[in-house]
XYZ file of N, CA and C in Angstrom:
756
model
N 10.911 -99.471 67.705
C 11.414 -98.104 67.826
C 12.925 -98.120 68.035
N 13.638 -97.298 67.277
C 15.086 -97.194 67.398
C 15.474 -96.648 68.765
N 16.601 -97.124 69.295
C 17.153 -96.582 70.538
C 18.436 -95.823 70.231
N 18.416 -95.058 69.130
C 19.605 -94.330 68.687
C 20.052 -93.288 69.695
N 19.158 -92.864 70.581
C 19.497 -91.824 71.555
C 19.560 -92.386 72.970
N 19.793 -93.689 73.070
C 19.855 -94.348 74.367
C 20.864 -93.651 75.281
N 20.413 -93.236 76.460
C 21.298 -92.619 77.438
C 21.588 -91.152 77.215
N 21.151 -90.584 76.102
C 21.401 -89.168 75.823
C 20.534 -88.306 76.744
N 21.085 -87.161 77.143
C 20.393 -86.281 78.093
C 20.028 -84.976 77.393
N 18.731 -84.765 77.219
C 18.212 -83.631 76.453
C 17.661 -82.553 77.374
N 17.940 -81.321 77.026
C 17.297 -80.156 77.634
C 16.507 -79.468 76.530
N 15.184 -79.347 76.704
C 14.298 -78.845 75.649
C 13.491 -77.671 76.178
N 13.706 -76.485 75.607
C 12.879 -75.343 76.003
C 11.582 -75.341 75.200
N 10.557 -74.701 75.754
C 9.251 -74.749 75.109
C 8.690 -76.153 75.110
N 9.020 -76.918 76.154
C 8.729 -78.346 76.145
C 7.317 -78.741 76.512
N 6.486 -77.788 76.929
C 5.141 -78.144 77.379
C 4.152 -78.326 76.240
N 4.519 -77.924 75.029
C 3.576 -78.034 73.911
C 4.328 -77.995 72.586
N 3.590 -78.221 71.510
C 4.110 -78.019 70.159
C 5.336 -78.839 69.825
N 6.276 -78.198 69.136
C 7.479 -78.887 68.673
C 8.308 -79.397 69.844
N 8.445 -78.593 70.882
C 9.239 -79.009 72.034
C 8.711 -80.279 72.672
N 7.403 -80.370 72.827
C 6.798 -81.568 73.404
C 6.991 -82.771 72.483
N 6.865 -82.568 71.183
C 7.083 -83.664 70.233
C 8.523 -84.164 70.302
N 9.478 -83.253 70.456
C 10.884 -83.642 70.613
C 11.056 -84.484 71.871
N 10.463 -84.032 72.966
C 10.590 -84.766 74.227
C 10.023 -86.177 74.098
N 8.850 -86.299 73.515
C 8.226 -87.620 73.356
C 9.107 -88.561 72.529
N 9.616 -88.041 71.406
C 10.407 -88.886 70.518
C 11.737 -89.257 71.162
N 12.369 -88.300 71.834
C 13.642 -88.588 72.493
C 13.467 -89.648 73.579
N 12.414 -89.532 74.368
C 12.148 -90.529 75.407
C 11.903 -91.903 74.792
N 11.151 -91.939 73.705
C 10.860 -93.210 73.044
C 12.118 -93.868 72.503
N 13.133 -93.063 72.240
C 14.387 -93.591 71.687
C 15.471 -93.749 72.749
N 15.066 -93.740 74.003
C 16.001 -94.096 75.057
C 16.674 -92.951 75.775
N 16.310 -91.713 75.464
C 16.924 -90.553 76.112
C 16.216 -90.223 77.416
N 16.827 -89.346 78.186
C 16.188 -88.700 79.323
C 16.051 -87.229 78.962
N 14.990 -86.592 79.424
C 14.669 -85.245 78.952
C 14.238 -84.358 80.108
N 14.783 -83.152 80.143
C 14.272 -82.104 81.025
C 13.586 -81.060 80.154
N 12.322 -80.798 80.443
C 11.535 -79.836 79.678
C 11.501 -78.502 80.418
N 11.802 -77.436 79.708
C 11.692 -76.082 80.251
C 10.455 -75.416 79.678
N 9.713 -74.743 80.530
C 8.585 -73.942 80.077
C 8.200 -73.025 81.226
N 7.518 -71.932 80.929
C 7.118 -71.042 82.018
C 5.725 -71.335 82.535
N 4.998 -72.237 81.893
C 3.661 -72.635 82.327
C 3.785 -73.839 83.264
N 3.862 -73.563 84.569
C 4.135 -74.623 85.538
C 3.091 -75.743 85.499
N 1.813 -75.362 85.509
C 0.757 -76.373 85.581
C 0.792 -77.311 84.379
N 0.898 -76.726 83.182
C 0.942 -77.555 81.978
C 2.202 -78.402 81.947
N 3.320 -77.811 82.344
C 4.597 -78.525 82.333
C 4.549 -79.738 83.259
N 4.017 -79.555 84.452
C 3.948 -80.667 85.399
C 2.997 -81.753 84.908
N 1.889 -81.340 84.291
C 0.955 -82.326 83.740
C 1.597 -83.123 82.610
N 2.327 -82.432 81.748
C 2.994 -83.095 80.626
C 4.036 -84.085 81.126
N 4.831 -83.682 82.098
C 5.860 -84.588 82.620
C 5.225 -85.806 83.285
N 4.090 -85.599 83.960
C 3.382 -86.731 84.536
C 2.916 -87.709 83.472
N 2.466 -87.161 82.350
C 2.024 -88.000 81.228
C 3.200 -88.742 80.594
N 4.333 -88.055 80.453
C 5.489 -88.658 79.786
C 6.115 -89.765 80.627
N 6.044 -89.638 81.946
C 6.508 -90.704 82.824
C 7.998 -90.688 83.099
N 8.539 -91.871 83.360
C 9.945 -92.004 83.754
C 10.866 -91.410 82.700
N 11.889 -90.729 83.178
C 12.866 -90.132 82.273
C 12.566 -88.712 81.893
N 11.388 -88.189 82.293
C 11.015 -86.806 81.979
C 11.067 -85.965 83.244
N 11.698 -84.819 83.144
C 11.848 -83.904 84.274
C 11.391 -82.518 83.847
N 11.073 -81.672 84.831
C 10.554 -80.339 84.534
C 11.377 -79.272 85.230
N 11.537 -78.137 84.552
C 12.143 -76.949 85.153
C 11.376 -75.740 84.644
N 10.785 -74.976 85.554
C 9.996 -73.804 85.178
C 10.936 -72.645 84.901
N 10.734 -71.991 83.751
C 11.702 -70.972 83.338
C 11.129 -70.085 82.250
N 11.305 -68.770 82.396
C 11.092 -67.816 81.308
C 12.435 -67.658 80.613
N 12.529 -68.073 79.365
C 13.826 -68.111 78.685
C 14.425 -66.727 78.470
N 13.636 -65.675 78.658
C 14.158 -64.318 78.497
C 14.740 -63.759 79.789
N 14.685 -64.529 80.864
C 15.165 -64.091 82.180
C 16.515 -64.742 82.464
N 17.608 -63.973 82.441
C 18.939 -64.576 82.602
C 19.102 -65.364 83.893
N 18.608 -64.844 85.006
C 18.761 -65.550 86.277
C 17.955 -66.846 86.282
N 16.741 -66.787 85.743
C 15.903 -67.986 85.688
C 16.523 -69.047 84.790
N 17.100 -68.620 83.680
C 17.743 -69.568 82.765
C 18.916 -70.260 83.446
N 19.760 -69.494 84.116
C 20.899 -70.087 84.799
C 20.484 -71.122 85.823
N 19.452 -70.783 86.602
C 18.975 -71.709 87.627
C 18.346 -72.948 87.002
N 17.580 -72.765 85.928
C 16.902 -73.894 85.291
C 17.895 -74.855 84.644
N 18.920 -74.325 84.001
C 19.919 -75.192 83.369
C 20.688 -75.974 84.432
N 21.026 -75.318 85.540
C 21.701 -76.023 86.628
C 20.809 -77.123 87.195
N 19.518 -76.828 87.346
C 18.565 -77.829 87.835
C 18.470 -79.002 86.862
N 18.399 -78.690 85.564
C 18.308 -79.744 84.554
C 19.538 -80.641 84.579
N 20.711 -80.035 84.672
C 21.947 -80.817 84.692
C 21.998 -81.727 85.912
N 21.486 -81.242 87.034
C 21.459 -82.070 88.243
C 20.469 -83.218 88.090
N 19.293 -82.925 87.546
C 18.274 -83.962 87.375
C 18.721 -85.046 86.401
N 19.377 -84.620 85.324
C 19.757 -85.551 84.260
C 21.125 -86.181 84.480
N 21.928 -85.582 85.362
C 23.301 -86.033 85.519
C 24.221 -85.499 84.450
N 23.840 -84.372 83.838
C 24.612 -83.752 82.757
C 23.696 -83.398 81.600
N 24.273 -82.783 80.584
C 23.506 -82.405 79.392
C 24.320 -82.768 78.156
N 23.702 -83.494 77.234
C 24.335 -83.854 75.963
C 23.745 -83.105 74.780
N 22.484 -82.682 74.906
C 21.791 -82.068 73.773
C 20.863 -80.970 74.272
N 20.957 -79.805 73.648
C 20.077 -78.674 73.943
C 19.212 -78.406 72.721
N 17.907 -78.285 72.936
C 16.975 -77.918 71.870
C 16.253 -76.649 72.295
N 16.490 -75.572 71.568
C 15.856 -74.284 71.857
C 14.592 -74.153 71.021
N 13.460 -74.528 71.626
C 12.196 -74.551 70.898
C 11.212 -73.477 71.350
N 11.464 -72.838 72.477
C 10.546 -71.807 72.966
C 10.509 -70.636 71.987
N 9.328 -70.112 71.740
C 9.219 -68.977 70.815
C 7.852 -68.335 70.895
N 7.775 -67.094 70.432
C 6.502 -66.380 70.348
C 6.385 -65.740 68.972
N 5.158 -65.407 68.603
C 4.893 -64.792 67.307
C 4.664 -63.297 67.484
N 4.737 -62.575 66.383
C 4.421 -61.143 66.364
C 3.949 -60.809 64.965
N 2.740 -60.253 64.854
C 2.141 -59.969 63.544
C 1.496 -58.594 63.567
N 2.127 -57.624 62.947
C 1.522 -56.305 62.797
C 2.436 -55.427 61.950
N 1.866 -54.412 61.290
C 2.699 -53.472 60.544
C 3.677 -52.771 61.485
N 4.814 -52.394 60.957
C 5.856 -51.800 61.786
C 5.361 -50.574 62.539
N 4.542 -49.753 61.904
C 4.097 -48.524 62.561
C 3.150 -48.787 63.732
N 2.634 -50.001 63.821
C 1.799 -50.376 64.966
C 2.567 -51.189 66.006
N 3.817 -51.503 65.709
C 4.622 -52.347 66.590
C 5.188 -51.517 67.736
N 4.829 -51.869 68.948
C 5.318 -51.122 70.106
C 6.757 -51.513 70.430
N 7.442 -50.633 71.137
C 8.790 -50.952 71.604
C 8.767 -52.209 72.472
N 7.722 -52.331 73.288
C 7.641 -53.477 74.201
C 7.491 -54.788 73.435
N 6.663 -54.794 72.384
C 6.478 -56.038 71.618
C 7.740 -56.392 70.844
N 8.398 -55.406 70.264
C 9.673 -55.656 69.584
C 10.666 -56.282 70.555
N 10.798 -55.673 71.733
C 11.773 -56.145 72.708
C 11.437 -57.550 73.198
N 10.154 -57.811 73.456
C 9.765 -59.127 73.965
C 9.977 -60.209 72.908
N 9.665 -59.903 71.645
C 9.851 -60.890 70.577
C 11.316 -61.276 70.445
N 12.199 -60.291 70.443
C 13.627 -60.603 70.351
C 14.150 -61.245 71.627
N 13.581 -60.858 72.767
C 14.035 -61.438 74.031
C 13.768 -62.938 74.085
N 12.584 -63.356 73.644
C 12.238 -64.781 73.691
C 12.891 -65.551 72.548
N 12.808 -65.014 71.332
C 13.211 -65.774 70.146
C 14.705 -65.741 69.857
N 15.402 -64.723 70.334
C 16.832 -64.595 70.034
C 17.689 -64.590 71.295
N 17.345 -63.723 72.251
C 18.124 -63.694 73.488
C 17.940 -64.982 74.277
N 16.736 -65.538 74.270
C 16.495 -66.789 74.982
C 17.429 -67.912 74.561
N 17.533 -68.220 73.269
C 18.493 -69.238 72.843
C 19.935 -68.908 73.233
N 20.300 -67.632 73.144
C 21.655 -67.250 73.548
C 21.891 -67.569 75.018
N 20.932 -67.183 75.882
C 21.083 -67.428 77.318
C 21.175 -68.921 77.619
N 20.343 -69.705 76.973
C 20.367 -71.146 77.212
C 21.651 -71.781 76.707
N 22.105 -71.357 75.542
C 23.381 -71.877 75.029
C 24.520 -71.535 75.981
N 24.565 -70.296 76.406
C 25.654 -69.854 77.289
C 25.666 -70.646 78.592
N 24.481 -70.870 79.151
C 24.408 -71.605 80.409
C 24.692 -73.093 80.232
N 24.343 -73.635 79.061
C 24.510 -75.075 78.838
C 25.913 -75.462 78.387
N 26.660 -74.531 77.823
C 27.967 -74.886 77.253
C 28.901 -75.579 78.241
N 29.039 -75.116 79.485
C 29.930 -75.842 80.402
C 29.511 -77.300 80.608
N 28.218 -77.551 80.607
C 27.730 -78.923 80.789
C 27.984 -79.765 79.538
N 27.822 -79.167 78.361
C 28.119 -79.890 77.124
C 29.607 -80.221 77.046
N 30.452 -79.271 77.419
C 31.894 -79.552 77.444
C 32.199 -80.662 78.449
N 31.544 -80.595 79.596
C 31.763 -81.604 80.626
C 31.372 -82.997 80.181
N 30.465 -83.069 79.219
C 30.044 -84.363 78.671
C 30.960 -84.836 77.553
N 31.969 -84.030 77.223
C 32.871 -84.384 76.135
C 32.389 -83.937 74.775
N 31.371 -83.088 74.765
C 30.797 -82.599 73.512
C 29.298 -82.811 73.512
N 28.657 -82.324 72.466
C 27.210 -82.475 72.392
C 26.637 -81.709 71.221
N 25.345 -81.465 71.287
C 24.659 -80.808 70.174
C 23.720 -79.718 70.680
N 23.544 -78.711 69.834
C 22.557 -77.657 70.055
C 21.739 -77.540 68.778
N 20.424 -77.553 68.914
C 19.539 -77.304 67.776
C 18.621 -76.146 68.137
N 18.706 -75.078 67.363
C 17.839 -73.919 67.542
C 16.664 -74.016 66.573
N 15.457 -73.856 67.088
C 14.279 -73.855 66.220
C 14.071 -72.434 65.717
N 14.438 -72.213 64.466
C 14.234 -70.915 63.823
C 12.895 -70.973 63.088
N 12.862 -70.570 61.843
C 11.619 -70.548 61.072
C 11.952 -70.298 59.614
N 11.029 -70.689 58.733
C 11.159 -70.264 57.345
C 11.179 -68.757 57.228
N 10.594 -68.072 58.223
C 10.609 -66.608 58.239
C 11.997 -66.053 58.524
N 12.902 -66.911 58.952
C 14.295 -66.502 59.097
C 15.071 -66.616 57.803
N 14.466 -67.275 56.801
C 15.101 -67.452 55.495
C 14.511 -66.539 54.433
N 13.201 -66.283 54.515
C 12.545 -65.390 53.558
C 11.478 -64.595 54.304
N 11.277 -63.327 53.936
C 10.429 -62.440 54.741
C 8.944 -62.716 54.577
N 8.192 -62.325 55.603
C 6.739 -62.417 55.597
C 6.147 -61.042 55.888
N 4.996 -60.769 55.325
C 4.334 -59.478 55.497
C 3.925 -59.255 56.953
N 4.178 -58.052 57.452
C 3.772 -57.629 58.795
C 4.407 -58.481 59.895
N 5.598 -58.979 59.652
C 6.263 -59.856 60.631
C 7.687 -59.380 60.884
N 7.908 -58.063 60.919
C 9.279 -57.548 61.020
C 10.004 -58.069 62.252
N 9.363 -58.001 63.414
C 10.022 -58.444 64.643
C 10.288 -59.946 64.602
N 9.297 -60.699 64.170
C 9.436 -62.153 64.123
C 10.528 -62.567 63.139
N 10.494 -62.003 61.932
C 11.504 -62.350 60.922
C 12.904 -61.991 61.397
N 13.053 -60.813 61.996
C 14.369 -60.394 62.483
C 14.877 -61.349 63.556
N 13.989 -61.751 64.464
C 14.415 -62.642 65.545
C 14.810 -64.017 65.014
N 14.075 -64.525 64.042
C 14.352 -65.866 63.535
C 15.562 -65.892 62.601
N 15.776 -64.816 61.845
C 17.003 -64.720 61.051
C 18.206 -64.580 61.977
N 18.026 -63.827 63.047
C 19.113 -63.633 64.001
C 19.565 -64.922 64.643
N 18.621 -65.802 64.986
C 19.013 -67.031 65.663
C 19.752 -67.972 64.709
N 19.477 -67.876 63.411
C 20.241 -68.667 62.442
C 21.701 -68.223 62.432
N 21.938 -66.926 62.305
C 23.316 -66.443 62.248
C 24.023 -66.602 63.589
N 23.290 -66.433 64.680
C 23.863 -66.698 66.001
C 24.394 -68.129 66.060
N 23.601 -69.076 65.585
C 24.017 -70.471 65.615
C 25.222 -70.755 64.739
N 25.274 -70.119 63.576
C 26.418 -70.312 62.687
C 27.704 -69.805 63.340
N 27.615 -68.622 63.963
C 28.795 -68.067 64.627
C 29.213 -68.929 65.811
N 28.229 -69.402 66.570
C 28.547 -70.247 67.718
C 29.134 -71.582 67.275
N 28.672 -72.102 66.147
C 29.191 -73.380 65.653
C 30.699 -73.317 65.437
N 31.177 -72.192 64.910
C 32.621 -72.025 64.714
C 33.338 -71.990 66.058
N 32.734 -71.284 66.993
C 33.357 -71.068 68.302
C 33.518 -72.357 69.102
N 32.522 -73.227 69.030
C 32.530 -74.401 69.913
C 32.909 -75.699 69.202
N 33.209 -75.633 67.913
C 33.620 -76.843 67.195
C 34.826 -77.529 67.840
N 35.839 -76.780 68.337
C 36.966 -77.457 68.984
C 36.580 -78.243 70.235
N 35.414 -77.944 70.793
C 34.938 -78.657 71.983
C 34.040 -79.843 71.628
N 33.987 -80.186 70.338
C 33.141 -81.292 69.874
C 31.657 -81.011 70.125
N 31.283 -79.744 69.988
C 29.885 -79.339 70.119
C 29.407 -78.853 68.756
N 28.318 -79.424 68.279
C 27.750 -79.023 66.997
C 26.512 -78.163 67.218
N 26.337 -77.150 66.366
C 25.208 -76.219 66.484
C 24.515 -76.112 65.131
N 23.237 -76.413 65.099
C 22.453 -76.316 63.869
C 21.093 -75.695 64.163
N 20.364 -75.402 63.104
C 19.009 -74.872 63.239
C 18.075 -75.645 62.328
N 16.814 -75.705 62.714
C 15.766 -76.147 61.802
C 14.867 -74.950 61.527
N 14.381 -74.878 60.289
C 13.553 -73.746 59.857
C 12.216 -74.287 59.362
N 11.249 -74.446 60.265
C 9.954 -74.969 59.840
C 9.112 -73.928 59.135
N 8.191 -74.417 58.322
C 7.123 -73.564 57.832
C 5.972 -73.650 58.814
N 4.752 -73.714 58.309
C 3.589 -73.832 59.184
C 3.551 -75.224 59.813
N 3.404 -75.252 61.124
C 3.344 -76.508 61.872
C 2.081 -76.483 62.732
N 1.402 -77.602 62.808
C 0.138 -77.680 63.537
C 0.389 -77.697 65.043
N 0.650 -76.525 65.594
C 0.898 -76.342 67.020
C -0.123 -75.355 67.582
N -0.239 -75.264 68.907
C -1.132 -74.249 69.484
C -0.798 -72.834 69.020
N 0.492 -72.516 68.891
C 0.893 -71.184 68.432
C 0.381 -70.919 67.024
N 0.509 -71.911 66.138
C 0.035 -71.732 64.763
C -1.484 -71.625 64.710
N -2.178 -72.501 65.430
C -3.645 -72.481 65.377
C -4.207 -71.149 65.858
N -3.596 -70.571 66.876
C -4.048 -69.271 67.379
C -3.968 -68.204 66.302
N -3.008 -68.356 65.393
C -2.761 -67.318 64.388
C -3.846 -67.231 63.329
N -4.592 -68.326 63.118
C -5.615 -68.258 62.068
C -7.034 -68.535 62.559
N -7.205 -69.128 63.726
C -8.543 -69.487 64.182
C -9.390 -68.272 64.548
N -8.738 -67.128 64.766
C -9.481 -65.923 65.124
C -9.965 -65.148 63.903
N -9.661 -65.621 62.719
C -10.081 -64.918 61.506
C -11.563 -65.176 61.223
N -12.124 -64.408 60.302
C -13.546 -64.545 59.958
C -13.837 -65.882 59.287
N -12.855 -66.418 58.561
C -13.051 -67.684 57.841
C -11.793 -68.545 57.999
N -11.653 -69.227 59.134
C -10.430 -69.997 59.396
C -10.129 -71.055 58.342
N -11.149 -71.750 57.846
C -10.895 -72.810 56.866
C -10.367 -72.245 55.551
N -10.908 -71.114 55.133
C -10.395 -70.475 53.916
C -8.945 -70.059 54.116
N -8.669 -69.456 55.269
C -7.302 -69.010 55.532
C -6.342 -70.191 55.601
N -6.786 -71.289 56.192
C -5.930 -72.472 56.277
C -5.635 -73.030 54.893
N -6.618 -73.018 54.008
C -6.399 -73.497 52.647
C -5.426 -72.589 51.905
N -5.522 -71.287 52.115
C -4.573 -70.360 51.495
C -3.156 -70.633 51.982
N -3.022 -70.966 53.245
C -1.705 -71.300 53.791
C -1.181 -72.576 53.143
N -2.031 -73.592 53.028
C -1.596 -74.856 52.411
C -1.086 -74.644 50.992
N -1.710 -73.737 50.262
C -1.341 -73.522 48.867
C 0.056 -72.926 48.709
N 0.623 -72.416 49.770
C 1.979 -71.865 49.701
C 3.049 -72.959 49.721
N 2.647 -74.180 50.009
C 3.604 -75.266 50.208
C 3.536 -76.268 49.062
N 4.694 -76.704 48.598
C 4.725 -77.682 47.511
C 3.986 -78.964 47.898
N 4.073 -79.361 49.163
C 3.397 -80.574 49.618
C 1.938 -80.326 49.979
N 1.508 -79.093 49.914
C 0.100 -78.698 50.078
C -0.498 -79.211 51.389
N 0.261 -79.100 52.461
C -0.272 -79.446 53.774
C 0.573 -78.774 54.852
N 0.032 -78.783 56.061
C 0.722 -78.250 57.226
C 1.529 -79.378 57.870
N 2.701 -79.057 58.374
C 3.524 -80.074 59.037
C 2.937 -80.450 60.392
N 3.231 -81.653 60.823
C 2.924 -82.085 62.179
C 4.169 -81.906 63.056
N 3.996 -81.608 64.339
C 5.160 -81.418 65.211
C 6.120 -82.600 65.193
N 5.578 -83.805 65.038
C 6.425 -84.997 65.028
C 7.405 -85.002 63.856
N 7.028 -84.364 62.752
C 7.932 -84.293 61.599
C 9.116 -83.383 61.898
N 8.872 -82.319 62.640
C 9.982 -81.459 63.062
C 10.844 -82.171 64.088
N 10.203 -82.934 64.972
C 10.959 -83.666 65.981
C 11.935 -84.647 65.341
N 11.517 -85.302 64.268
C 12.415 -86.233 63.573
C 13.670 -85.511 63.076
N 13.485 -84.324 62.493
C 14.635 -83.567 61.993
C 15.543 -83.128 63.137
N 14.936 -82.689 64.233
C 15.715 -82.224 65.381
C 16.489 -83.374 66.014
N 15.846 -84.530 66.141
C 16.547 -85.695 66.692
C 17.685 -86.134 65.778
N 17.483 -86.031 64.480
C 18.567 -86.350 63.545
C 19.770 -85.443 63.792
N 19.526 -84.143 63.917
C 20.624 -83.197 64.128
C 21.231 -83.318 65.524
N 20.531 -84.002 66.417
C 21.034 -84.202 67.781
C 21.715 -85.550 67.962
N 21.768 -86.349 66.914
C 22.262 -87.709 67.057
C 23.507 -88.007 66.247
N 23.995 -89.232 66.335
C 25.246 -89.613 65.676
C 25.168 -89.609 64.162
N 23.972 -89.729 63.594
C 23.846 -89.743 62.141
C 24.189 -88.430 61.478
N 24.251 -87.354 62.264
C 24.583 -86.030 61.708
C 25.935 -85.534 62.219
N 26.827 -86.467 62.528
C 28.076 -86.119 63.212
C 28.982 -85.177 62.428
N 28.772 -85.042 61.113
C 29.611 -84.138 60.312
C 28.822 -82.913 59.855
N 27.740 -82.608 60.538
C 26.910 -81.453 60.186
C 26.943 -80.444 61.318
N 27.385 -79.240 61.026
C 27.321 -78.153 61.998
C 27.234 -76.824 61.264
N 26.604 -75.859 61.903
C 26.472 -74.522 61.324
C 25.457 -74.427 60.202
N 24.574 -75.395 60.090
C 23.610 -75.377 58.991
C 22.223 -74.990 59.485
N 21.395 -74.520 58.558
C 19.989 -74.223 58.836
C 19.162 -75.097 57.901
N 18.519 -76.091 58.448
C 17.780 -77.082 57.665
C 16.326 -76.649 57.512
N 15.915 -76.382 56.273
C 14.523 -76.028 56.007
C 13.667 -77.288 56.049
N 12.725 -77.315 56.983
C 11.786 -78.432 57.102
C 10.410 -77.819 56.873
N 10.121 -77.538 55.606
C 9.011 -76.623 55.309
C 8.130 -77.071 54.146
N 8.171 -78.344 53.804
C 7.295 -78.836 52.752
C 7.467 -78.150 51.412
N 8.651 -77.590 51.177
C 8.919 -76.915 49.908
C 8.518 -75.452 49.879
N 8.217 -74.863 51.033
C 7.759 -73.465 51.073
C 8.795 -72.502 50.502
N 10.068 -72.712 50.809
C 11.079 -71.729 50.428
C 11.352 -71.694 48.936
N 10.964 -72.749 48.198
C 11.187 -72.696 46.745
C 9.894 -72.712 45.949
N 8.758 -72.896 46.633
C 7.487 -73.071 45.918
C 6.919 -71.713 45.495
């Protein structure tokens, strides 16, 4: 296993499951130390116990400004600084606009767009203090092309792409790079919940596969590889980009 991230200090939101957990596992395996943020205390503590040395936990709702500030400060203390931020926490929203409540619209944008903003804002002083660093925002293919009945979700994921591009310009003089990954369907708890409640989950899953040139669903570890690449020295001349990691969905 490569130790390309030896000594790097990662802060990963949404770290208790899915893509965030895969990022934490891979970063630890490559020599990094990781603080995982999540609002599910029990799961977060269990995950950190499983991950072992080098893994730390901070309980946080990413949509709560005060909680974010406290969690980032805690993470920086636990890790001795922050070199890399991965904004992986997110929620889904699926319904026609006329059925979309004000509360669901607000919550979707609060978690998927305001959350990354709050974490970036709180982490920037620590990244500067480290002499520079990286930010990777987990957006979605839905931020690049629209999906039916997903107005709130698409708006939030497109917003985080442009937020990252604007921030990349702002913090480039500080040697901080900001990028996004845009996954398609990934085999995570969030994705499985979206189709397992249907009348025929296997049929629906096959219909989803057919949308992708590679005709399969991504594994979280495949997204983690892309995120670690954008967080490491091999991508030192890449900033302000949105990398589609979607099995060919956007052109298929």
